[in-house]
GROMACS .gro file of C-alpha atoms in nm:
model
  272
    1MET     CA    1   1.664   2.075   6.677
    2ARG     CA    2   1.323   1.954   6.796
    3ARG     CA    3   1.338   1.646   6.599
    4LYS     CA    4   1.690   1.565   6.784
    5TRP     CA    5   1.503   1.644   7.122
    6LYS     CA    6   1.236   1.402   7.039
    7VAL     CA    7   1.510   1.115   7.025
    8TYR     CA    8   1.660   1.175   7.331
    9LEU     CA    9   1.372   1.279   7.538
   10PRO     CA   10   1.282   0.914   7.602
   11PHE     CA   11   1.644   0.832   7.755
   12ALA     CA   12   1.532   1.088   8.036
   13GLU     CA   13   1.145   0.972   8.059
   14ASN     CA   14   1.259   0.622   8.115
   15MET     CA   15   1.529   0.696   8.378
   16PHE     CA   16   1.286   0.913   8.578
   17LYS     CA   17   1.010   0.609   8.540
   18SER     CA   18   1.254   0.398   8.632
   19ASN     CA   19   1.335   0.560   8.989
   20LEU     CA   20   0.993   0.564   9.055
   21ALA     CA   21   0.930   0.209   8.991
   22TYR     CA   22   0.968   0.069   9.333
   23LYS     CA   23   0.763   0.240   9.628
   24GLY     CA   24   0.938   0.088   9.901
   25SER     CA   25   1.310   0.196   9.731
   26PHE     CA   26   1.147   0.540   9.686
   27TYR     CA   27   1.084   0.601  10.037
   28LEU     CA   28   1.377   0.436  10.182
   29PHE     CA   29   1.566   0.684   9.966
   30MET     CA   30   1.368   0.962  10.098
   31VAL     CA   31   1.400   0.902  10.441
   32CYS     CA   32   1.807   0.805  10.444
   33SER     CA   33   1.856   1.116  10.260
   34VAL     CA   34   1.701   1.338  10.528
   35PHE     CA   35   1.982   1.216  10.756
   36THR     CA   36   2.253   1.306  10.550
   37PRO     CA   37   2.291   1.690  10.605
   38PHE     CA   38   2.233   1.648  10.937
   39ILE     CA   39   2.583   1.500  11.009
   40SER     CA   40   2.727   1.812  10.866
   41TYR     CA   41   2.494   2.018  11.044
   42TYR     CA   42   2.595   1.908  11.398
   43LEU     CA   43   2.970   1.894  11.286
   44TRP     CA   44   2.959   2.255  11.177
   45MET     CA   45   2.740   2.374  11.469
   46ALA     CA   46   3.007   2.222  11.717
   47ILE     CA   47   3.281   2.424  11.551
   48TYR     CA   48   3.063   2.743  11.529
   49GLY     CA   49   3.007   2.700  11.902
   50SER     CA   50   3.342   2.739  11.976
   51ALA     CA   51   3.417   2.996  11.734
   52PRO     CA   52   3.484   3.360  11.865
   53GLY     CA   53   3.255   3.606  11.695
   54GLY     CA   54   3.013   3.369  11.526
   55VAL     CA   55   3.166   3.447  11.170
   56LEU     CA   56   3.374   3.162  10.996
   57GLY     CA   57   3.476   3.218  10.632
   58GLY     CA   58   3.252   3.520  10.594
   59LEU     CA   59   2.970   3.307  10.681
   60THR     CA   60   2.727   3.364  10.992
   61ARG     CA   61   2.610   3.053  11.209
   62ASN     CA   62   2.266   3.086  11.012
   63GLU     CA   63   2.434   3.123  10.698
   64MET     CA   64   2.610   2.830  10.762
   65ILE     CA   65   2.286   2.635  10.826
   66VAL     CA   66   2.168   2.726  10.504
   67TYR     CA   67   2.484   2.673  10.319
   68ILE     CA   68   2.489   2.296  10.469
   69PHE     CA   69   2.151   2.218  10.361
   70MET     CA   70   2.172   2.398   9.988
   71THR     CA   71   2.498   2.232   9.916
   72TYR     CA   72   2.323   1.891  10.009
   73ILE     CA   73   2.035   1.962   9.783
   74THR     CA   74   2.273   2.104   9.513
   75SER     CA   75   2.503   1.802   9.545
   76GLU     CA   76   2.218   1.590   9.506
   77VAL     CA   77   2.087   1.722   9.193
   78VAL     CA   78   2.411   1.808   9.021
   79THR     CA   79   2.645   1.524   9.088
   80ILE     CA   80   2.469   1.273   8.819
   81GLY     CA   81   2.784   1.063   8.742
   82VAL     CA   82   2.796   0.911   8.369
   83ALA     CA   83   3.129   0.782   8.411
   84GLY     CA   84   2.973   0.455   8.563
   85ASP     CA   85   2.741   0.417   8.265
   86ILE     CA   86   3.032   0.430   8.027
   87THR     CA   87   3.254   0.188   8.231
   88ASP     CA   88   2.980  -0.042   8.220
   89ASP     CA   89   2.940  -0.024   7.824
   90VAL     CA   90   3.309  -0.066   7.777
   91TYR     CA   91   3.366  -0.344   8.026
   92GLU     CA   92   3.034  -0.546   7.859
   93GLY     CA   93   3.155  -0.433   7.506
   94ALA     CA   94   2.814  -0.269   7.463
   95VAL     CA   95   2.994   0.020   7.343
   96SER     CA   96   3.036  -0.113   6.987
   97MET     CA   97   2.661  -0.073   6.945
   98THR     CA   98   2.693   0.263   7.010
   99LEU     CA   99   2.911   0.349   6.699
  100ILE     CA  100   2.661   0.176   6.473
  101LYS     CA  101   2.338   0.346   6.619
  102PRO     CA  102   2.209   0.684   6.474
  103ILE     CA  103   2.247   0.858   6.784
  104ASP     CA  104   2.496   1.056   6.967
  105TYR     CA  105   2.655   0.863   7.272
  106ARG     CA  106   2.732   1.149   7.477
  107MET     CA  107   2.372   1.300   7.415
  108SER     CA  108   2.205   0.990   7.542
  109LEU     CA  109   2.419   0.971   7.855
  110ILE     CA  110   2.345   1.320   7.931
  111SER     CA  111   1.959   1.239   7.899
  112ARG     CA  112   1.953   0.954   8.102
  113ALA     CA  113   2.152   1.178   8.379
  114ILE     CA  114   1.868   1.458   8.307
  115GLY     CA  115   1.588   1.198   8.411
  116THR     CA  116   1.795   1.100   8.728
  117MET     CA  117   1.838   1.466   8.790
  118LEU     CA  118   1.471   1.542   8.786
  119TYR     CA  119   1.395   1.273   9.015
  120ARG     CA  120   1.649   1.392   9.268
  121PHE     CA  121   1.507   1.750   9.259
  122VAL     CA  122   1.147   1.596   9.299
  123ALA     CA  123   1.281   1.351   9.582
  124PRO     CA  124   1.420   1.458   9.822
  125ALA     CA  125   1.570   1.822   9.712
  126VAL     CA  126   1.227   1.995   9.657
  127PHE     CA  127   1.114   1.878  10.024
  128VAL     CA  128   1.438   1.958  10.180
  129TRP     CA  129   1.431   2.278   9.996
  130ILE     CA  130   1.071   2.395  10.130
  131GLY     CA  131   1.181   2.277  10.479
  132LEU     CA  132   1.472   2.499  10.477
  133GLU     CA  133   1.277   2.800  10.378
  134ILE     CA  134   1.000   2.761  10.645
  135TYR     CA  135   1.300   2.702  10.894
  136LYS     CA  136   1.476   3.016  10.767
  137SER     CA  137   1.186   3.211  10.821
  138ALA     CA  138   1.069   3.062  11.155
  139ALA     CA  139   1.359   2.992  11.345
  140LEU     CA  140   1.660   3.196  11.220
  141GLY     CA  141   1.468   3.519  11.132
  142MET     CA  142   1.648   3.530  10.780
  143GLY     CA  143   1.317   3.576  10.568
  144VAL     CA  144   1.205   3.410  10.244
  145THR     CA  145   1.512   3.415   9.984
  146SER     CA  146   1.436   3.650   9.697
  147PRO     CA  147   1.284   3.552   9.376
  148VAL     CA  148   1.585   3.701   9.202
  149ASN     CA  149   1.829   3.499   9.402
  150ILE     CA  150   1.626   3.174   9.338
  151VAL     CA  151   1.598   3.210   8.958
  152CYS     CA  152   1.976   3.310   8.947
  153TYR     CA  153   2.023   2.982   9.142
  154LEU     CA  154   1.803   2.760   8.924
  155VAL     CA  155   1.984   2.890   8.611
  156SER     CA  156   2.351   2.810   8.789
  157LEU     CA  157   2.205   2.478   8.905
  158CYS     CA  158   2.135   2.375   8.578
  159MET     CA  159   2.485   2.495   8.440
  160SER     CA  160   2.640   2.304   8.729
  161PHE     CA  161   2.464   1.994   8.623
  162PHE     CA  162   2.612   2.010   8.267
  163ILE     CA  163   2.955   2.099   8.398
  164TYR     CA  164   2.976   1.787   8.596
  165THR     CA  165   2.817   1.574   8.371
  166LEU     CA  166   3.052   1.682   8.093
  167PHE     CA  167   3.351   1.653   8.316
  168ASP     CA  168   3.232   1.294   8.420
  169PHE     CA  169   3.222   1.217   8.051
  170CYS     CA  170   3.574   1.302   8.003
  171PHE     CA  171   3.656   1.139   8.308
  172GLY     CA  172   3.472   0.833   8.204
  173MET     CA  173   3.721   0.826   7.877
  174MET     CA  174   3.960   0.658   8.094
  175ALA     CA  175   3.762   0.330   8.103
  176PHE     CA  176   3.896   0.272   7.728
  177ALA     CA  177   4.246   0.270   7.897
  178THR     CA  178   4.201   0.073   8.198
  179THR     CA  179   3.917  -0.198   8.272
  180TYR     CA  180   3.910  -0.110   8.662
  181MET     CA  181   3.773   0.216   8.724
  182PHE     CA  182   3.629   0.165   9.098
  183GLY     CA  183   3.932   0.311   9.254
  184MET     CA  184   3.949   0.602   9.036
  185LYS     CA  185   3.574   0.653   9.061
  186MET     CA  186   3.613   0.690   9.466
  187ALA     CA  187   3.896   0.899   9.463
  188LYS     CA  188   3.714   1.143   9.205
  189THR     CA  189   3.427   1.159   9.449
  190ALA     CA  190   3.654   1.245   9.734
  191ILE     CA  191   3.850   1.512   9.571
  192LEU     CA  192   3.565   1.682   9.405
  193SER     CA  193   3.390   1.724   9.757
  194PHE     CA  194   3.675   1.898   9.851
  195LEU     CA  195   3.764   2.127   9.542
  196SER     CA  196   3.368   2.183   9.497
  197GLY     CA  197   3.329   2.321   9.820
  198GLN     CA  198   3.073   2.054   9.934
  199LEU     CA  199   3.285   1.943  10.217
  200ILE     CA  200   3.437   2.298  10.340
  201PRO     CA  201   3.325   2.644  10.173
  202ILE     CA  202   3.594   2.770   9.965
  203SER     CA  203   3.587   3.082  10.140
  204PHE     CA  204   3.756   2.919  10.425
  205PHE     CA  205   4.076   2.895  10.229
  206PRO     CA  206   4.363   3.132  10.221
  207GLU     CA  207   4.287   3.379   9.946
  208VAL     CA  208   4.573   3.231   9.702
  209LEU     CA  209   4.392   2.904   9.688
  210GLN     CA  210   4.036   3.082   9.625
  211GLN     CA  211   4.213   3.231   9.303
  212VAL     CA  212   4.338   2.915   9.185
  213PHE     CA  213   3.983   2.754   9.270
  214ALA     CA  214   3.804   3.024   9.067
  215PHE     CA  215   3.995   2.919   8.768
  216LEU     CA  216   3.913   2.573   8.794
  217PRO     CA  217   3.538   2.413   8.709
  218PHE     CA  218   3.494   2.245   9.027
  219SER     CA  219   3.378   2.530   9.253
  220SER     CA  220   3.131   2.605   8.983
  221MET     CA  221   2.966   2.246   9.055
  222ILE     CA  222   2.842   2.334   9.406
  223TYR     CA  223   3.008   2.639   9.524
  224THR     CA  224   2.888   2.889   9.313
  225PRO     CA  225   2.529   2.807   9.300
  226VAL     CA  226   2.482   2.817   9.662
  227MET     CA  227   2.666   3.132   9.729
  228ILE     CA  228   2.444   3.263   9.483
  229TYR     CA  229   2.145   3.173   9.673
  230LEU     CA  230   2.263   3.307  10.000
  231GLY     CA  231   2.311   3.620   9.808
  232LYS     CA  232   2.704   3.667   9.824
  233TYR     CA  233   2.731   3.812   9.484
  234SER     CA  234   2.630   4.149   9.356
  235GLY     CA  235   2.453   4.176   9.028
  236SER     CA  236   2.782   4.221   8.803
  237GLY     CA  237   2.926   3.936   9.008
  238VAL     CA  238   2.627   3.691   8.930
  239ALA     CA  239   2.672   3.777   8.558
  240LEU     CA  240   3.061   3.688   8.612
  241GLU     CA  241   2.989   3.354   8.787
  242LEU     CA  242   2.745   3.258   8.526
  243GLY     CA  243   2.950   3.338   8.248
  244ARG     CA  244   3.234   3.155   8.389
  245GLN     CA  245   2.995   2.841   8.426
  246LEU     CA  246   2.872   2.898   8.055
  247LEU     CA  247   3.276   2.891   7.953
  248TRP     CA  248   3.347   2.571   8.135
  249ILE     CA  249   3.025   2.414   7.977
  250VAL     CA  250   3.189   2.500   7.616
  251LEU     CA  251   3.546   2.403   7.709
  252LEU     CA  252   3.443   2.068   7.847
  253TYR     CA  253   3.194   2.013   7.576
  254ALA     CA  254   3.482   2.047   7.331
  255ALA     CA  255   3.737   1.848   7.534
  256GLY     CA  256   3.485   1.574   7.540
  257SER     CA  257   3.413   1.578   7.177
  258LEU     CA  258   3.811   1.580   7.112
  259LEU     CA  259   3.862   1.274   7.360
  260TRP     CA  260   3.559   1.071   7.205
  261LYS     CA  261   3.705   1.121   6.838
  262GLN     CA  262   4.056   1.014   6.941
  263ILE     CA  263   3.936   0.729   7.125
  264THR     CA  264   3.704   0.585   6.858
  265LYS     CA  265   3.968   0.581   6.595
  266ARG     CA  266   4.179   0.329   6.823
  267LEU     CA  267   3.875   0.152   6.952
  268VAL     CA  268   3.919  -0.271   6.926
  269VAL     CA  269   3.618  -0.445   7.112
  270LEU     CA  270   3.663  -0.793   7.222
  271GLY     CA  271   3.347  -0.988   7.332
  272GLY     CA  272   3.020  -0.797   7.388
   0.00000   0.00000   0.00000
């Protein structure tokens, strides 16, 4: 296992370093990223301003503020797609080299995604997170999040990352059946932002739909870690949600293995 990790560690290191290669791009990314959650913030504050009682979908106004920014932090760290890399490899014919190299293609993609994930966690997620904790205590009076909730959130965040990455790997397998994935990737992004709770908290939906979402992997990508951070689950509830995330990792990994095995049996590369 240690030897195998040494093989794939450089993929993560190179992606992390490449994202830091250009200072101008780094600072521009930091500045632009800060504006993104404020769009949702002002929208939801307008909605809460006209809501009687100040509670919507089981979330108070202050909790919604935390939900907005933690959703942004979580989505920045979790939604590292690998389908684009697969599409490029298939389109360019580079996937043929994958089959003759003594490496696992999926592991190389995940390793590169880990490098990007670490970069996004360092910038801008951790800065937004620190600012949110200061704002919670100074302006909202909610106090600092408990260490237990932070640890559970980080564990859930890591599993959310693997759920999204493994799902995106399965999605990327469609590149072998079609040469144009741009429209499908746009549709995937829009659908996932809705089903994962990124746009609207799942607690806002009717009970029936909440139960349906609970049996899908999408809520485990963003909604679950954010709600754990907010303390909306009890001790047993947290264990149940983490167990559900672990189950989806296993299922998506198995599905990806099956798809890759079936595709490589019939793979024909032209060009490259």
